[in-house]
Every structure is written in C-alpha cells, then in structure tokens.
Short mmCIF file of N, CA and C in Angstrom, two decimals:
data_model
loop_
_atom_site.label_atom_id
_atom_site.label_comp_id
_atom_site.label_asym_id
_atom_site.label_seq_id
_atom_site.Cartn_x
_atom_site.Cartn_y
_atom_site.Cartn_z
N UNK A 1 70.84 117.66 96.73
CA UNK A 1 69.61 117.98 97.42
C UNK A 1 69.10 116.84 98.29
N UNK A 2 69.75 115.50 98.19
CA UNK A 2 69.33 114.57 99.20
C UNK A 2 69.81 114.44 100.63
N UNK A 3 70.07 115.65 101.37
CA UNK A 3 71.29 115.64 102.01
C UNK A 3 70.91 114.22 103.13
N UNK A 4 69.30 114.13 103.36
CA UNK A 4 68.77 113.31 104.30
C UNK A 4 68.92 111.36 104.09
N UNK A 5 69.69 111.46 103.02
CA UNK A 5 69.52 110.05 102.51
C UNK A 5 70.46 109.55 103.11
N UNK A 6 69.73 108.07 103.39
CA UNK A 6 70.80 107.07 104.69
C UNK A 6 71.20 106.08 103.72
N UNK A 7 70.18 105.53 102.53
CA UNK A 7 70.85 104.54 101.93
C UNK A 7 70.69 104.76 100.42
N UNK A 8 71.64 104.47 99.72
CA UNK A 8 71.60 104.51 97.96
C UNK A 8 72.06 102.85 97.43
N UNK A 9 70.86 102.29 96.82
CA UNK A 9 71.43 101.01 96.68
C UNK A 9 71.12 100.84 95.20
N UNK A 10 71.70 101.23 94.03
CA UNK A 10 71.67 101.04 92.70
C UNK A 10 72.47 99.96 92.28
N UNK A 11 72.66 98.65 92.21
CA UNK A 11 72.91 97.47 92.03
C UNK A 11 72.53 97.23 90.79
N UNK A 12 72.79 96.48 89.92
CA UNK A 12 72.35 95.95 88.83
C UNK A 12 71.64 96.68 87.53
N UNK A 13 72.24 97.97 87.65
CA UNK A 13 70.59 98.40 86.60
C UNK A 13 72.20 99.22 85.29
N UNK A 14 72.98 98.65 85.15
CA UNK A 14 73.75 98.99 83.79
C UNK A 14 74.01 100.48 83.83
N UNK A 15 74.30 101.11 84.82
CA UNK A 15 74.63 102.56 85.25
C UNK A 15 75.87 102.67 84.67
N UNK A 16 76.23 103.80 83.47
CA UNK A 16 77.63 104.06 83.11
C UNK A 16 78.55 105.43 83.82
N UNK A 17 79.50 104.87 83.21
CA UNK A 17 80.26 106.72 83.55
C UNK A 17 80.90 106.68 85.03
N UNK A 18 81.28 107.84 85.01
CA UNK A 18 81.87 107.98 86.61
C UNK A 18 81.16 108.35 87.67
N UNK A 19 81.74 107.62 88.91
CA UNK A 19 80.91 108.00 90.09
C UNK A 19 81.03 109.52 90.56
N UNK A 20 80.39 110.35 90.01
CA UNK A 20 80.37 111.86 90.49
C UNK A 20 80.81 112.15 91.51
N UNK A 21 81.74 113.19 91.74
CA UNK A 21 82.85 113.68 93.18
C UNK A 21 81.12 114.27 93.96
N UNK A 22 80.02 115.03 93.24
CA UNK A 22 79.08 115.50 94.15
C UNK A 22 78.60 114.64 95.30
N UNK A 23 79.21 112.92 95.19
CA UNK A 23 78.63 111.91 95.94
C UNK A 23 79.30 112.10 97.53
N UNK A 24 80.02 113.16 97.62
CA UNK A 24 80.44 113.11 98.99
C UNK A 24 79.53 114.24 99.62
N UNK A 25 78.45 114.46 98.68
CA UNK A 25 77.75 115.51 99.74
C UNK A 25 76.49 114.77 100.22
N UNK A 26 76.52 113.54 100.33
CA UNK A 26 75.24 112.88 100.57
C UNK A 26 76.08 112.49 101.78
N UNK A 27 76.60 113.09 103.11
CA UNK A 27 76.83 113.13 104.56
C UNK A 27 76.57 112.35 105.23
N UNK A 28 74.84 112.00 104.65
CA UNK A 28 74.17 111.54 106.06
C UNK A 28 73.70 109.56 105.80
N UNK A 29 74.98 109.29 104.46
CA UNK A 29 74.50 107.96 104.15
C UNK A 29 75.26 107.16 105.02
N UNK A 30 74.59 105.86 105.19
CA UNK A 30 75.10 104.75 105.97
C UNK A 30 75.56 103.61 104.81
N UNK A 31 74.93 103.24 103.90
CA UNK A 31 74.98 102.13 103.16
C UNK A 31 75.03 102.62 101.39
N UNK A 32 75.56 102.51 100.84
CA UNK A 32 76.12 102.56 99.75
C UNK A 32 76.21 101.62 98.91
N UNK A 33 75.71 101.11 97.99
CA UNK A 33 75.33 99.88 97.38
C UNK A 33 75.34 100.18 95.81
N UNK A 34 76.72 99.76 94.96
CA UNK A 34 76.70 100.24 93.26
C UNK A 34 77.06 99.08 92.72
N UNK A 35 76.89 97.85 93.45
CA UNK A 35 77.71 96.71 93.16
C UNK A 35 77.04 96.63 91.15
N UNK A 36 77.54 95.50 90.92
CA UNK A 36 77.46 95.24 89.32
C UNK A 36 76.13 96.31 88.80
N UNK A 37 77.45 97.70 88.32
CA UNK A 37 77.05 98.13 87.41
C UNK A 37 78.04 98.83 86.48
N UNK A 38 78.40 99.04 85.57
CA UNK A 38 79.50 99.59 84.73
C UNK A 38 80.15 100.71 84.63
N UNK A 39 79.90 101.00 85.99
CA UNK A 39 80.95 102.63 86.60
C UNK A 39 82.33 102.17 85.98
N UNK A 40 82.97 103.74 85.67
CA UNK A 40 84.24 103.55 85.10
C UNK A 40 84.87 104.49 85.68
N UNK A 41 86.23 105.01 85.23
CA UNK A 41 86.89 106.08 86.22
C UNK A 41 87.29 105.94 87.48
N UNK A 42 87.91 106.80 88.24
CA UNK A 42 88.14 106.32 89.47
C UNK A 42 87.67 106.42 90.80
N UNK A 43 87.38 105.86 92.36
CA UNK A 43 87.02 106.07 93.34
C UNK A 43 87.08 107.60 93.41
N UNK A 44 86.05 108.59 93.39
CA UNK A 44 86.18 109.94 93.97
C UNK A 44 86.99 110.06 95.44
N UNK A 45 87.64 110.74 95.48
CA UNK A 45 88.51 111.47 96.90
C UNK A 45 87.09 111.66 97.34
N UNK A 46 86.09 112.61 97.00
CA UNK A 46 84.99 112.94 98.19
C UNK A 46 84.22 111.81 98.76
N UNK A 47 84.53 110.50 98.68
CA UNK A 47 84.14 109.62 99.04
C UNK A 47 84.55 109.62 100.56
N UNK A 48 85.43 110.38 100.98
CA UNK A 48 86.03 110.27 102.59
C UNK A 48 85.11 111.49 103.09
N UNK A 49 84.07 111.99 102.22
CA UNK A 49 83.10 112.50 103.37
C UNK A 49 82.24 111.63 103.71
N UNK A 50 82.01 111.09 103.61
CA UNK A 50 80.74 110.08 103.79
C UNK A 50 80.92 109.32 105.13
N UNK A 51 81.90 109.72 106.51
CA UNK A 51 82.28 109.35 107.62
C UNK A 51 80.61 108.29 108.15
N UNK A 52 79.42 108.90 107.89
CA UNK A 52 78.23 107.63 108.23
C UNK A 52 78.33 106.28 107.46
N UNK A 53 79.11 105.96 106.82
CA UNK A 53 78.84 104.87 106.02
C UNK A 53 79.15 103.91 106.87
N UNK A 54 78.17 102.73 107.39
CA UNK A 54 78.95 101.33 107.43
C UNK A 54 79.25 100.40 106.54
N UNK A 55 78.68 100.87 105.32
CA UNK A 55 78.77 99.57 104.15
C UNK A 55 79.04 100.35 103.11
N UNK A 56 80.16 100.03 101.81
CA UNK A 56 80.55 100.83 101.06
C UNK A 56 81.09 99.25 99.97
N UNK A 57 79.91 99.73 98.87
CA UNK A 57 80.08 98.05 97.98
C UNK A 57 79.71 98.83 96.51
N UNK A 58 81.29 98.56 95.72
CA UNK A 58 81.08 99.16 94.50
C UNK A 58 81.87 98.56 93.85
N UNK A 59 81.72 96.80 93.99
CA UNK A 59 82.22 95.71 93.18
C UNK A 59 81.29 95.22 91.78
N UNK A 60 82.56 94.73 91.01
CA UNK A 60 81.85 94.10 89.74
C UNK A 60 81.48 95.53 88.77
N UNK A 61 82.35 96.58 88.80
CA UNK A 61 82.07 97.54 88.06
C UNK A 61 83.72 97.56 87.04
N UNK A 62 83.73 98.70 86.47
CA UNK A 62 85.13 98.77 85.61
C UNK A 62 85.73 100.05 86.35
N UNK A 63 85.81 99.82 87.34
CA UNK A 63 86.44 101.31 87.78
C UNK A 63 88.23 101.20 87.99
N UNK A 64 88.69 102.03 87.77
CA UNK A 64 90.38 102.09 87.61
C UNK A 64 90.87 103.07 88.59
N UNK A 65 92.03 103.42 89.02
CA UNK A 65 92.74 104.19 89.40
C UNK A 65 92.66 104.04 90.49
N UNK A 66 93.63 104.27 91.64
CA UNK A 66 93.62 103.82 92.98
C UNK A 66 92.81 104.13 94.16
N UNK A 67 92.54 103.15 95.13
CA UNK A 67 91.70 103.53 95.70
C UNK A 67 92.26 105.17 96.77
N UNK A 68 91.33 105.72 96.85
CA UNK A 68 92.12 107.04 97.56
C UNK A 68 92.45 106.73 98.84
N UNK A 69 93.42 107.60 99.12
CA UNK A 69 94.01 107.97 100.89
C UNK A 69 92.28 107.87 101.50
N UNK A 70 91.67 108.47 100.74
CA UNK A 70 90.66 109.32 102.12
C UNK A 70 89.68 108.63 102.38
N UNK A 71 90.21 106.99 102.14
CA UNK A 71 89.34 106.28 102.65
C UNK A 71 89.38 105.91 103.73
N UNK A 72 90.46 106.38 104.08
CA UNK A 72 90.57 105.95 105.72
C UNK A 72 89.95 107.24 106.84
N UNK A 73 89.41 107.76 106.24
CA UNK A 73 88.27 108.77 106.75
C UNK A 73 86.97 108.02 107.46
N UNK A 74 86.61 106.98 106.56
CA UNK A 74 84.87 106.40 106.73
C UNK A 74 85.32 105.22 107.70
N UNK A 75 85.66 105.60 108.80
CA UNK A 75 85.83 105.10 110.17
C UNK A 75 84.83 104.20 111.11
N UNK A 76 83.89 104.53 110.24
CA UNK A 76 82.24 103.28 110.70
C UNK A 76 82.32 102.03 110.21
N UNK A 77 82.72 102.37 108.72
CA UNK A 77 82.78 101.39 108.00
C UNK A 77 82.81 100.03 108.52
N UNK A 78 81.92 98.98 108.50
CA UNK A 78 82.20 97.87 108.64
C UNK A 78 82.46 96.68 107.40
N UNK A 79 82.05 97.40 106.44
CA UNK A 79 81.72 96.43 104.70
C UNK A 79 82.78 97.48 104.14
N UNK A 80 83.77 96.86 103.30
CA UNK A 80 84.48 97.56 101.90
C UNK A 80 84.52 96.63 101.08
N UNK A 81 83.78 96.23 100.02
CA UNK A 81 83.68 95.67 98.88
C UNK A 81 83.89 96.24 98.05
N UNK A 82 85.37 96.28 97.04
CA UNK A 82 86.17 96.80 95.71
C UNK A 82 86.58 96.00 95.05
N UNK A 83 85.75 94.46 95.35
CA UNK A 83 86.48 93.50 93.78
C UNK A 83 85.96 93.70 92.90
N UNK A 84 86.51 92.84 91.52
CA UNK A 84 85.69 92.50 90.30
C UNK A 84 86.08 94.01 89.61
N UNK A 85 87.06 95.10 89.69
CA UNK A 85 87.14 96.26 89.10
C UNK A 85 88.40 96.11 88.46
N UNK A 86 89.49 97.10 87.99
CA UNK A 86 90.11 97.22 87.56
C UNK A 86 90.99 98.61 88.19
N UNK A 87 90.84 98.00 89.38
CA UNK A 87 91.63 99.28 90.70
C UNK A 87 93.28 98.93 90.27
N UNK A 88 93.78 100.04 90.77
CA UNK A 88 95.42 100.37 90.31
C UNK A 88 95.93 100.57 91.61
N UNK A 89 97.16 100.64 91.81
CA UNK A 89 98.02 101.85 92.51
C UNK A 89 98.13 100.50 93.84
N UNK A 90 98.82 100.96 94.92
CA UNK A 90 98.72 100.33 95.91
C UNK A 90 97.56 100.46 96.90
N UNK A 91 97.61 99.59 98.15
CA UNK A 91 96.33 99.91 99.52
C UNK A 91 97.06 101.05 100.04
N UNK A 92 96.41 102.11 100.03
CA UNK A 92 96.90 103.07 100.97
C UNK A 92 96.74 102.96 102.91
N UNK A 93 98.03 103.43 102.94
CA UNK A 93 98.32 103.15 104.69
C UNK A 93 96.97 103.47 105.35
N UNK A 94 96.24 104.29 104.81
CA UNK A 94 95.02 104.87 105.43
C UNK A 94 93.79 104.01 105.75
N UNK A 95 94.33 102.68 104.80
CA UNK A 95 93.43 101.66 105.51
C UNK A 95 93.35 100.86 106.92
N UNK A 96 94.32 100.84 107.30
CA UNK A 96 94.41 100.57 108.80
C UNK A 96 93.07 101.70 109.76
N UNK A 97 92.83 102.88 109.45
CA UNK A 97 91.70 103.31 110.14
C UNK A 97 90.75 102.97 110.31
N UNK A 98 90.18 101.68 109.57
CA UNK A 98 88.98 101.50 109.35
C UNK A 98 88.97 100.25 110.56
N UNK A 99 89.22 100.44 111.85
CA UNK A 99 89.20 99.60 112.73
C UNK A 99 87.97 98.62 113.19
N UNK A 100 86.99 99.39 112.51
CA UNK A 100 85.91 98.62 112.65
C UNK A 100 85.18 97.32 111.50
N UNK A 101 86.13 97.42 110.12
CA UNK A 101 85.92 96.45 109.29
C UNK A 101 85.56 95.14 109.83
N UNK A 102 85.04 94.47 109.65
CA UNK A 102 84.71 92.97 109.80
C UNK A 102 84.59 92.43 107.99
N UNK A 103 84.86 93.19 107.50
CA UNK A 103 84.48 92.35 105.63
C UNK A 103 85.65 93.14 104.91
N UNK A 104 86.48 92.87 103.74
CA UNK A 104 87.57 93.83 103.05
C UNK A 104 88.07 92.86 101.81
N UNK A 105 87.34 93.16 101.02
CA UNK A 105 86.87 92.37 99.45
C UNK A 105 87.61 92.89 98.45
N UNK A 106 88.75 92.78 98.17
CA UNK A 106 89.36 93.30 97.30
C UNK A 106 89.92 92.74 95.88
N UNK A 107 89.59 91.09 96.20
CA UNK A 107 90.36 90.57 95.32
C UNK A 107 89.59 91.01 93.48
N UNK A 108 90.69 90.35 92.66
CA UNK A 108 90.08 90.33 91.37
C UNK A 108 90.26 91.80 90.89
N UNK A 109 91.37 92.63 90.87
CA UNK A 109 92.31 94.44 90.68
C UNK A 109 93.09 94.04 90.00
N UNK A 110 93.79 94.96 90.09
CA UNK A 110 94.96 95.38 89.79
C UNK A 110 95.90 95.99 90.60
N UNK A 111 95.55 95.85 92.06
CA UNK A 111 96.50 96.44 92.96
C UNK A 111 98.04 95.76 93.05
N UNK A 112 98.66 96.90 93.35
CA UNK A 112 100.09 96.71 92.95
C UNK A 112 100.91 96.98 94.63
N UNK A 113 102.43 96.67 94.73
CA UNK A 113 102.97 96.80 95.63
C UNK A 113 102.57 96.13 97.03
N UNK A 114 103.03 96.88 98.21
CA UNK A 114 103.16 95.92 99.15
C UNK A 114 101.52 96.41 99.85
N UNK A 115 101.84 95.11 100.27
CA UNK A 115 100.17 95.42 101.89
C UNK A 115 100.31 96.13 102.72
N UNK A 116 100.12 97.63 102.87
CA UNK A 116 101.02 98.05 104.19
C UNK A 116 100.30 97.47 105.56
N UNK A 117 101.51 97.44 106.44
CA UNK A 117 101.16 96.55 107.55
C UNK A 117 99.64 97.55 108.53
N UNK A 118 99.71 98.46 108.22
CA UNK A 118 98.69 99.01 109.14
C UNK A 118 97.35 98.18 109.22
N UNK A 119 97.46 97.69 108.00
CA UNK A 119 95.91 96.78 107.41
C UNK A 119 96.25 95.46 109.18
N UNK A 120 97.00 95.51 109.49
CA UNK A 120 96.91 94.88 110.94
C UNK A 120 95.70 95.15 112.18
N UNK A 121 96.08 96.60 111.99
CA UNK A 121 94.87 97.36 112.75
C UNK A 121 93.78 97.00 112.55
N UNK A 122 93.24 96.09 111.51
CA UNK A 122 91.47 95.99 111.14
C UNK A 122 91.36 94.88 112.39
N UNK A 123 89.63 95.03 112.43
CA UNK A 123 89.33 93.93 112.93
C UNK A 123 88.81 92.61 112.39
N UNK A 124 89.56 92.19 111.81
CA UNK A 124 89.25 90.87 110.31
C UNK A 124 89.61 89.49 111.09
N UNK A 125 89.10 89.10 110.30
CA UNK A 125 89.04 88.03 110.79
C UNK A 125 90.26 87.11 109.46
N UNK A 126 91.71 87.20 109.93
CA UNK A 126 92.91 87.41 108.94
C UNK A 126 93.58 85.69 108.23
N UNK A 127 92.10 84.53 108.76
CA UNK A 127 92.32 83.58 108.11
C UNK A 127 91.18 83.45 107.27
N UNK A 128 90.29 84.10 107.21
CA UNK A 128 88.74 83.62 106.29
C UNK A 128 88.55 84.70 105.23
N UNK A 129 88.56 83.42 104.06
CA UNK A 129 88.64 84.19 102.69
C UNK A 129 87.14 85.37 102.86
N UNK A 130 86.46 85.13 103.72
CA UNK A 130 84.67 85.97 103.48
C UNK A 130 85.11 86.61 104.35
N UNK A 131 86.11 87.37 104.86
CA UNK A 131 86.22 88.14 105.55
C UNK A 131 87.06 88.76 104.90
N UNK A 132 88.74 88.54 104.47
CA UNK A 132 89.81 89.35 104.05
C UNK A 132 90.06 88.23 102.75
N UNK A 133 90.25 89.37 101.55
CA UNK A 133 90.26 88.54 99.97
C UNK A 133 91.16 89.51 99.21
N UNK A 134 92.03 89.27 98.88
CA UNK A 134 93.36 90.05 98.48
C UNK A 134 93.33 89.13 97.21
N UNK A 135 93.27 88.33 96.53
CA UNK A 135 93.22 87.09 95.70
C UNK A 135 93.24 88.06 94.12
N UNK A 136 94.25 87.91 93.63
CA UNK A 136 94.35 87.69 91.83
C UNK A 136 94.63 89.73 91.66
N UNK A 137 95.38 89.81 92.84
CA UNK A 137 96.67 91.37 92.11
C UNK A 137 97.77 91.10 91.70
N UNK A 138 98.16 91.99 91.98
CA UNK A 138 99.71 92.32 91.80
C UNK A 138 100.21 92.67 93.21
N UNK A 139 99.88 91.93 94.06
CA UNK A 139 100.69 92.57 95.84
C UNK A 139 102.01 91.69 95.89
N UNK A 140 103.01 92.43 95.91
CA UNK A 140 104.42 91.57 96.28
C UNK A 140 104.76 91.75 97.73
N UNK A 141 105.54 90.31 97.90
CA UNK A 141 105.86 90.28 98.94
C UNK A 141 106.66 91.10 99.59
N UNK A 142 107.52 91.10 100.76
CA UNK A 142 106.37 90.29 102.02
C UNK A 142 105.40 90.87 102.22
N UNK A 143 104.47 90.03 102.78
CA UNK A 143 103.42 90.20 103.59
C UNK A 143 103.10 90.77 105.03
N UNK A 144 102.19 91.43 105.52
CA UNK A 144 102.23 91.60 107.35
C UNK A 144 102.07 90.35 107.49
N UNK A 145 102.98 89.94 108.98
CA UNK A 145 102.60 88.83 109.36
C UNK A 145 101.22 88.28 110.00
N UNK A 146 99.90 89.47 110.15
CA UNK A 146 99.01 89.45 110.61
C UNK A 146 97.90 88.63 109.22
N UNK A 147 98.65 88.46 108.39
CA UNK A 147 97.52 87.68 106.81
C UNK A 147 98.49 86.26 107.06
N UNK A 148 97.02 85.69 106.64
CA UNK A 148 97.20 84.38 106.51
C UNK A 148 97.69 84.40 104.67
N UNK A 149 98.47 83.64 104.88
CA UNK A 149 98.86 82.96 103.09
C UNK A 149 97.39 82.89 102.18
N UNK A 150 96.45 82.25 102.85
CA UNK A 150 95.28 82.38 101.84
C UNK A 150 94.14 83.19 101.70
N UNK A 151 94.16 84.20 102.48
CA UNK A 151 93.72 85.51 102.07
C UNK A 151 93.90 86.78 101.37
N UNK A 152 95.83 86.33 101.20
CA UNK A 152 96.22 87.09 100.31
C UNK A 152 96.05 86.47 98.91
N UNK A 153 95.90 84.74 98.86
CA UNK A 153 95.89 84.16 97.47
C UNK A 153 96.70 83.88 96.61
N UNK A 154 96.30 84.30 95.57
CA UNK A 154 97.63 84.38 94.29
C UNK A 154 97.75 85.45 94.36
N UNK A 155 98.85 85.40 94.02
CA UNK A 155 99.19 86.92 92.85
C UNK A 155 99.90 86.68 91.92
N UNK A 156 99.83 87.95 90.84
CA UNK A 156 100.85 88.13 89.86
C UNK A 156 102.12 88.65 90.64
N UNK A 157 103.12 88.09 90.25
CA UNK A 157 105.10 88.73 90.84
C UNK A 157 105.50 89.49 89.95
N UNK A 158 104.61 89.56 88.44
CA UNK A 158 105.76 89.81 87.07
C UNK A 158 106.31 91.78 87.50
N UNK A 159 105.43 92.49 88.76
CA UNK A 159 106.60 93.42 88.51
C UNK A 159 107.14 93.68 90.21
N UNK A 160 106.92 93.16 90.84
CA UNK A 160 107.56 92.71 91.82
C UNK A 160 109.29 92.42 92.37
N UNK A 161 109.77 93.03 93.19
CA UNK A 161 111.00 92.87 92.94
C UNK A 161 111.32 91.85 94.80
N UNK A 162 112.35 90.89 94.30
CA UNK A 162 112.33 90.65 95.76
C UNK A 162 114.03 89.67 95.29
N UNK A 163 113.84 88.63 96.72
CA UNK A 163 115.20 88.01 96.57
C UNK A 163 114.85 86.66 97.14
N UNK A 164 114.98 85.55 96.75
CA UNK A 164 114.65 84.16 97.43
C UNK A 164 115.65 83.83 97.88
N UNK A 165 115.95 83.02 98.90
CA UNK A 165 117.12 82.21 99.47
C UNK A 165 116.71 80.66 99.30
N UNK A 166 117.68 80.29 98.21
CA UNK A 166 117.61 78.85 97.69
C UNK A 166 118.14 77.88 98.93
N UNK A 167 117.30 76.88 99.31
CA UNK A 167 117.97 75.59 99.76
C UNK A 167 119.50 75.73 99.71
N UNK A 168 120.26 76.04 99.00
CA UNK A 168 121.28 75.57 98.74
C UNK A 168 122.14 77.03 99.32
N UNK A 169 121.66 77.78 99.88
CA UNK A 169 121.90 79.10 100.62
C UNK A 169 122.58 79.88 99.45
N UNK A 170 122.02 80.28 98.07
CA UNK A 170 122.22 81.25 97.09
C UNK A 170 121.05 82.16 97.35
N UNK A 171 121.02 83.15 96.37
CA UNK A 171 119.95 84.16 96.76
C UNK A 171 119.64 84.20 94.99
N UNK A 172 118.71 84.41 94.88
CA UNK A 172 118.21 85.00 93.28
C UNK A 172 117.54 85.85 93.49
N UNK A 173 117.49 87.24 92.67
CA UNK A 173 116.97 88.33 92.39
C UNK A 173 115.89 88.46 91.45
N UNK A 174 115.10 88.70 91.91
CA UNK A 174 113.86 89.00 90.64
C UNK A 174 113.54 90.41 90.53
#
C-alpha cells in the first residue's frame, strides 16, 4: 500500500527474518537503506523491480544465497552496498548493467568463482578501495584486467582451481 514511497531507511533497529519478495512492489523507491540489521535468507529476485533506486544498502546483515541476476535491472543505481553478509554463489554477469555505479561494496561474503568481466562496464573508479571492495571471498582467479589487485584484496583459493607457472617454467595445478 506504499506504492508512493521514495525512501525506506530501517538501519539499525535489530529487524529479523527475510526481506519479503512484496518489497518489489514499492516501484517508486529511490533509496533503500537495511544496513546493520539481522535480515537472513536471501536477496529477493523482486528486488529488480525497483528500476528507481539509486542507492541499494543491505550490509552488515546475515543474508545468504546469491545475489540475483535481476539485479542488473536497477539501472539508476549508483550505491550497491552487500558487505558484512554471508552472500553465496558467484557476481552475476548482470552486473555490468549497472553503468551508472560509482560505489560496489561487496567485500566480507562468501562469493565464489570468477569476476565476470562485464563488471568492466561500471563506472568505478577500479583503483579505490571506497569505490570497488571485493576483499575477504572466495573469487578465483583471473581477474578482468579492468580491477586493480587491491580492490579485489584477499581471497580465499581453497576451492579455486587454476595453474601457476613456476620461475623455473613448471606449471602446478591447484
């Protein structure tokens, strides 16, 4: 019934449970604000209605399961803040749509697999950690050549598969 609402900013107040799929009928929001509160479950798919959003911040919660395709729907977007959770699965290619990003906060997951290169397409700023933060997944290499080494950070390799070429021109398999 809020269809008129531009901003929802519930931050801090110990909110449990899952973020309700009904949240993609609020159309007409711009700003989206759930940062530290104890959402669990995963990013709703109806989250790719929400095409008005420029800011979409639902870090520091326990939420799991991957972020959806249909985020590359919210095409305004300039803010995606998803650290501090317990996100799965890989970045879906669908992030490259979000051409208008200037912020993409991801570190501190569980994201797995590679970066797909589309994430080239953003407009980031691809050496500054306050801009692009990939820091403490599971992303194996390689990398797009469009990330700097320290925006991707650390990662975990343990399920990562790749091949090094030793100094000594051997190859090892991991």
């Amino acid at each position: 019934n809020l269809t008129n609402l531009t901003t929802l900013e519930l931050l801090g107040n110990d909110i449990t449970g899952e973020i309700p799929s009904e949240i993609g009928g609020l159309t007409n929001l711009t700003y989206l604000n759930l940062y530290y509160n104890e959402l669990t479950g995963p990013i709703p798919s109806e989250i790719g209605n929400l095409t008005n959003l420029t800011a979409l911040n639902i870090n520091t919660n326990q939420l799991t399961g991957p972020i959806p395709s249909e985020i590359g729907n919210l095409t305004n977007l300039t803010t995606l803040e998803l650290l501090g959770n317990d996100i799965t699965g890989e970045i879906p290619e669908e992030i490259g749509n979000l051409v208008g990003l200037t912020k993409l906060l991801l570190f501190h997951n569980e994201l797995s697999g590679q970066i797909p290169e589309s994430i080239c397409n953003l407009n980031l700023d691809f050496t500054s950690k306050s801009s692009l933060n990939m820091d403490d997944n599971y992303l194996c290499p390689p990398y797009p050549e469009c990330l700097n080494p320290q925006v991707v950070g650390e990662q975990n390799f343990e399920n990562c598969e790749y091949t090094v070429v030793c100094d000594d021109g051997y190859s090892e398999a991991n």
